[in-house]
PDB file of C-alpha atoms in Angstrom:
ATOM      1  CA  VAL A   1       0.000   0.000   0.000  1.00  0.00           C
ATOM      2  CA  GLN A   2       1.213   3.479  -0.847  1.00  0.00           C
ATOM      3  CA  LEU A   3      -0.227   6.777   0.340  1.00  0.00           C
ATOM      4  CA  GLN A   4       0.409   9.737  -1.930  1.00  0.00           C
ATOM      5  CA  ALA A   5      -0.085  13.151  -0.340  1.00  0.00           C
ATOM      6  CA  SER A   6      -0.377  16.280  -2.443  1.00  0.00           C
ATOM      7  CA  GLY A   7      -1.724  19.818  -2.419  1.00  0.00           C
ATOM      8  CA  GLY A   8       0.835  21.614  -0.295  1.00  0.00           C
ATOM      9  CA  GLY A   9       2.253  24.980  -1.241  1.00  0.00           C
ATOM     10  CA  SER A  10       3.192  28.471  -0.130  1.00  0.00           C
ATOM     11  CA  VAL A  11       0.340  30.777   0.834  1.00  0.00           C
ATOM     12  CA  GLN A  12      -0.375  33.923   2.804  1.00  0.00           C
ATOM     13  CA  ALA A  13      -1.994  33.990   6.219  1.00  0.00           C
ATOM     14  CA  GLY A  14      -5.758  33.744   5.873  1.00  0.00           C
ATOM     15  CA  ASP A  15      -5.582  31.727   2.650  1.00  0.00           C
ATOM     16  CA  SER A  16      -6.886  28.202   2.094  1.00  0.00           C
ATOM     17  CA  LEU A  17      -5.409  24.962   0.795  1.00  0.00           C
ATOM     18  CA  ARG A  18      -6.795  21.490   0.228  1.00  0.00           C
ATOM     19  CA  LEU A  19      -4.552  18.508   0.760  1.00  0.00           C
ATOM     20  CA  SER A  20      -5.283  15.129  -0.791  1.00  0.00           C
ATOM     21  CA  CYS A  21      -4.077  11.665   0.131  1.00  0.00           C
ATOM     22  CA  THR A  22      -4.711   8.839  -2.296  1.00  0.00           C
ATOM     23  CA  ALA A  23      -4.135   5.215  -1.415  1.00  0.00           C
ATOM     24  CA  SER A  24      -3.028   2.664  -3.960  1.00  0.00           C
ATOM     25  CA  GLY A  25      -2.477  -1.036  -3.698  1.00  0.00           C
ATOM     26  CA  ARG A  26      -5.644  -1.836  -1.787  1.00  0.00           C
ATOM     27  CA  THR A  27      -8.799  -0.181  -0.612  1.00  0.00           C
ATOM     28  CA  LEU A  28      -8.575   1.370   2.834  1.00  0.00           C
ATOM     29  CA  ASN A  29     -12.290   1.931   3.374  1.00  0.00           C
ATOM     30  CA  SER A  30     -12.220  -0.082   6.599  1.00  0.00           C
ATOM     31  CA  TYR A  31      -9.216   1.842   7.925  1.00  0.00           C
ATOM     32  CA  ALA A  32      -9.057   4.959   9.996  1.00  0.00           C
ATOM     33  CA  MET A  33      -7.166   7.683   8.167  1.00  0.00           C
ATOM     34  CA  GLY A  34      -5.666  10.863   9.447  1.00  0.00           C
ATOM     35  CA  TRP A  35      -3.373  13.812   8.986  1.00  0.00           C
ATOM     36  CA  PHE A  36      -0.323  14.594  11.057  1.00  0.00           C
ATOM     37  CA  ARG A  37       2.148  17.441  10.724  1.00  0.00           C
ATOM     38  CA  GLN A  38       5.694  18.261  11.708  1.00  0.00           C
ATOM     39  CA  GLY A  39       6.723  21.881  11.925  1.00  0.00           C
ATOM     40  CA  PRO A  40      10.310  23.161  11.932  1.00  0.00           C
ATOM     41  CA  GLY A  41      12.050  21.943  15.059  1.00  0.00           C
ATOM     42  CA  LYS A  42       8.898  20.280  16.356  1.00  0.00           C
ATOM     43  CA  GLN A  43       7.698  16.740  16.861  1.00  0.00           C
ATOM     44  CA  ARG A  44       5.091  15.212  14.620  1.00  0.00           C
ATOM     45  CA  GLU A  45       1.585  15.918  15.914  1.00  0.00           C
ATOM     46  CA  PHE A  46      -1.935  14.759  15.164  1.00  0.00           C
ATOM     47  CA  VAL A  47      -4.057  17.178  13.132  1.00  0.00           C
ATOM     48  CA  ALA A  48      -7.290  15.421  12.133  1.00  0.00           C
ATOM     49  CA  GLY A  49      -8.686  11.953  11.637  1.00  0.00           C
ATOM     50  CA  ILE A  50     -11.694  10.248  10.141  1.00  0.00           C
ATOM     51  CA  TYR A  51     -12.691   6.806  11.297  1.00  0.00           C
ATOM     52  CA  ARG A  52     -13.930   4.079   8.971  1.00  0.00           C
ATOM     53  CA  SER A  53     -17.146   4.310   7.068  1.00  0.00           C
ATOM     54  CA  ALA A  54     -19.022   5.922   9.990  1.00  0.00           C
ATOM     55  CA  GLY A  55     -17.200   9.097   9.071  1.00  0.00           C
ATOM     56  CA  ASN A  56     -16.564  10.195  12.651  1.00  0.00           C
ATOM     57  CA  GLN A  57     -14.107  13.059  12.604  1.00  0.00           C
ATOM     58  CA  TYR A  58     -11.647  14.212  15.224  1.00  0.00           C
ATOM     59  CA  TYR A  59      -9.522  17.338  15.303  1.00  0.00           C
ATOM     60  CA  ALA A  60      -6.684  18.778  17.278  1.00  0.00           C
ATOM     61  CA  ASN A  61      -7.819  21.830  19.220  1.00  0.00           C
ATOM     62  CA  PHE A  62      -5.554  24.129  17.261  1.00  0.00           C
ATOM     63  CA  VAL A  63      -7.400  23.432  13.968  1.00  0.00           C
ATOM     64  CA  LYS A  64     -11.001  23.133  15.113  1.00  0.00           C
ATOM     65  CA  GLY A  65     -13.257  25.379  13.090  1.00  0.00           C
ATOM     66  CA  ARG A  66     -10.586  25.947  10.425  1.00  0.00           C
ATOM     67  CA  PHE A  67      -9.768  22.490   9.025  1.00  0.00           C
ATOM     68  CA  THR A  68     -12.141  19.819   7.740  1.00  0.00           C
ATOM     69  CA  VAL A  69     -11.210  16.213   7.018  1.00  0.00           C
ATOM     70  CA  SER A  70     -13.235  14.123   4.581  1.00  0.00           C
ATOM     71  CA  ARG A  71     -13.002  10.979   2.493  1.00  0.00           C
ATOM     72  CA  ASN A  72     -14.096   9.856  -0.925  1.00  0.00           C
ATOM     73  CA  TYR A  73     -14.379   6.110  -0.516  1.00  0.00           C
ATOM     74  CA  ALA A  74     -14.943   5.477  -4.205  1.00  0.00           C
ATOM     75  CA  MET A  75     -11.628   7.165  -4.990  1.00  0.00           C
ATOM     76  CA  ASN A  76      -9.756   5.763  -1.960  1.00  0.00           C
ATOM     77  CA  THR A  77      -8.838   9.336  -1.107  1.00  0.00           C
ATOM     78  CA  MET A  78      -8.817  11.526   1.985  1.00  0.00           C
ATOM     79  CA  TYR A  79      -8.819  15.307   1.997  1.00  0.00           C
ATOM     80  CA  LEU A  80      -7.917  18.061   4.408  1.00  0.00           C
ATOM     81  CA  GLN A  81      -9.532  21.398   3.686  1.00  0.00           C
ATOM     82  CA  MET A  82      -7.516  24.056   5.483  1.00  0.00           C
ATOM     83  CA  ASN A  83      -9.019  27.518   5.836  1.00  0.00           C
ATOM     84  CA  ASP A  84      -7.769  30.668   7.564  1.00  0.00           C
ATOM     85  CA  LEU A  85      -4.219  29.375   7.551  1.00  0.00           C
ATOM     86  CA  LYS A  86      -1.795  30.835  10.073  1.00  0.00           C
ATOM     87  CA  PRO A  87       2.016  31.000  10.037  1.00  0.00           C
ATOM     88  CA  GLU A  88       2.061  28.429  12.853  1.00  0.00           C
ATOM     89  CA  ASP A  89       0.405  25.960  10.475  1.00  0.00           C
ATOM     90  CA  THR A  90       3.663  25.835   8.511  1.00  0.00           C
ATOM     91  CA  ALA A  91       4.739  22.194   8.495  1.00  0.00           C
ATOM     92  CA  VAL A  92       5.144  19.056   6.470  1.00  0.00           C
ATOM     93  CA  TYR A  93       1.773  17.346   6.469  1.00  0.00           C
ATOM     94  CA  TYR A  94       1.630  13.556   6.433  1.00  0.00           C
ATOM     95  CA  CYS A  95      -1.311  11.302   5.824  1.00  0.00           C
ATOM     96  CA  ALA A  96      -1.603   7.987   7.610  1.00  0.00           C
ATOM     97  CA  ALA A  97      -3.816   4.925   7.810  1.00  0.00           C
ATOM     98  CA  ALA A  98      -4.392   2.419  10.576  1.00  0.00           C
ATOM     99  CA  PRO A  99      -6.801  -0.458  11.182  1.00  0.00           C
ATOM    100  CA  GLU A 100      -8.317   1.242  14.240  1.00  0.00           C
ATOM    101  CA  SER A 101      -6.433   3.736  16.362  1.00  0.00           C
ATOM    102  CA  LEU A 102      -4.548   6.694  14.905  1.00  0.00           C
ATOM    103  CA  ALA A 103      -2.014   6.629  17.703  1.00  0.00           C
ATOM    104  CA  PRO A 104       1.359   6.978  15.949  1.00  0.00           C
ATOM    105  CA  SER A 105       2.498   3.569  17.191  1.00  0.00           C
ATOM    106  CA  ALA A 106      -0.562   1.958  15.576  1.00  0.00           C
ATOM    107  CA  ILE A 107      -0.139   3.467  12.102  1.00  0.00           C
ATOM    108  CA  ASP A 108       0.315   0.890   9.340  1.00  0.00           C
ATOM    109  CA  TYR A 109       0.910   3.253   6.442  1.00  0.00           C
ATOM    110  CA  TRP A 110       2.430   6.738   6.141  1.00  0.00           C
ATOM    111  CA  GLY A 111       2.431   9.042   3.145  1.00  0.00           C
ATOM    112  CA  GLN A 112       5.549  10.870   2.066  1.00  0.00           C
ATOM    113  CA  GLY A 113       4.482  14.328   3.282  1.00  0.00           C
ATOM    114  CA  THR A 114       3.559  17.551   1.568  1.00  0.00           C
ATOM    115  CA  LEU A 115       4.959  20.926   2.639  1.00  0.00           C
ATOM    116  CA  VAL A 116       2.679  23.781   3.638  1.00  0.00           C
ATOM    117  CA  THR A 117       4.285  27.178   4.167  1.00  0.00           C
ATOM    118  CA  VAL A 118       2.215  30.070   5.484  1.00  0.00           C
ATOM    119  CA  SER A 119       3.702  33.534   5.521  1.00  0.00           C
ATOM    120  CA  SER A 120       2.376  36.502   7.445  1.00  0.00           C
TER     121      SER A 120
END
C-alpha cells in the first residue's frame, strides 16, 4: 500500500489549501485515516482523523473550526480542507492509515508528506 499526499504549497496567512491523500495497492475503506504534521524543530503531531465508514471526525484543538477532514471512498482518497491558515500551520503534512487507532504507534501506512508554508 502506498499513500500519496499532495496539495501543499506556499500561501499567505488567511488563505486556504486542500490537501489530498490517495491510497493505492488496496482499498482502505475499513481503515481509519488521518493527517499529522511536523513543523520546523517540532515533533510530529496529530491534526485530524476520520474513522472508517461511519465518518466520525476528530480534530486537534488548534485546527477546530478551520480544518475539515473528509473521504471519498470510491476514490480511496482523503482530503484536508484548510481555511484561515496561520504562520504556525507551517509544516510538512503527512497522511496515515491504521486499522483502528490513529495513535502513531498503531499506524500501518504513512504518506511521504507535503509541505505547507504560510507567511504573514
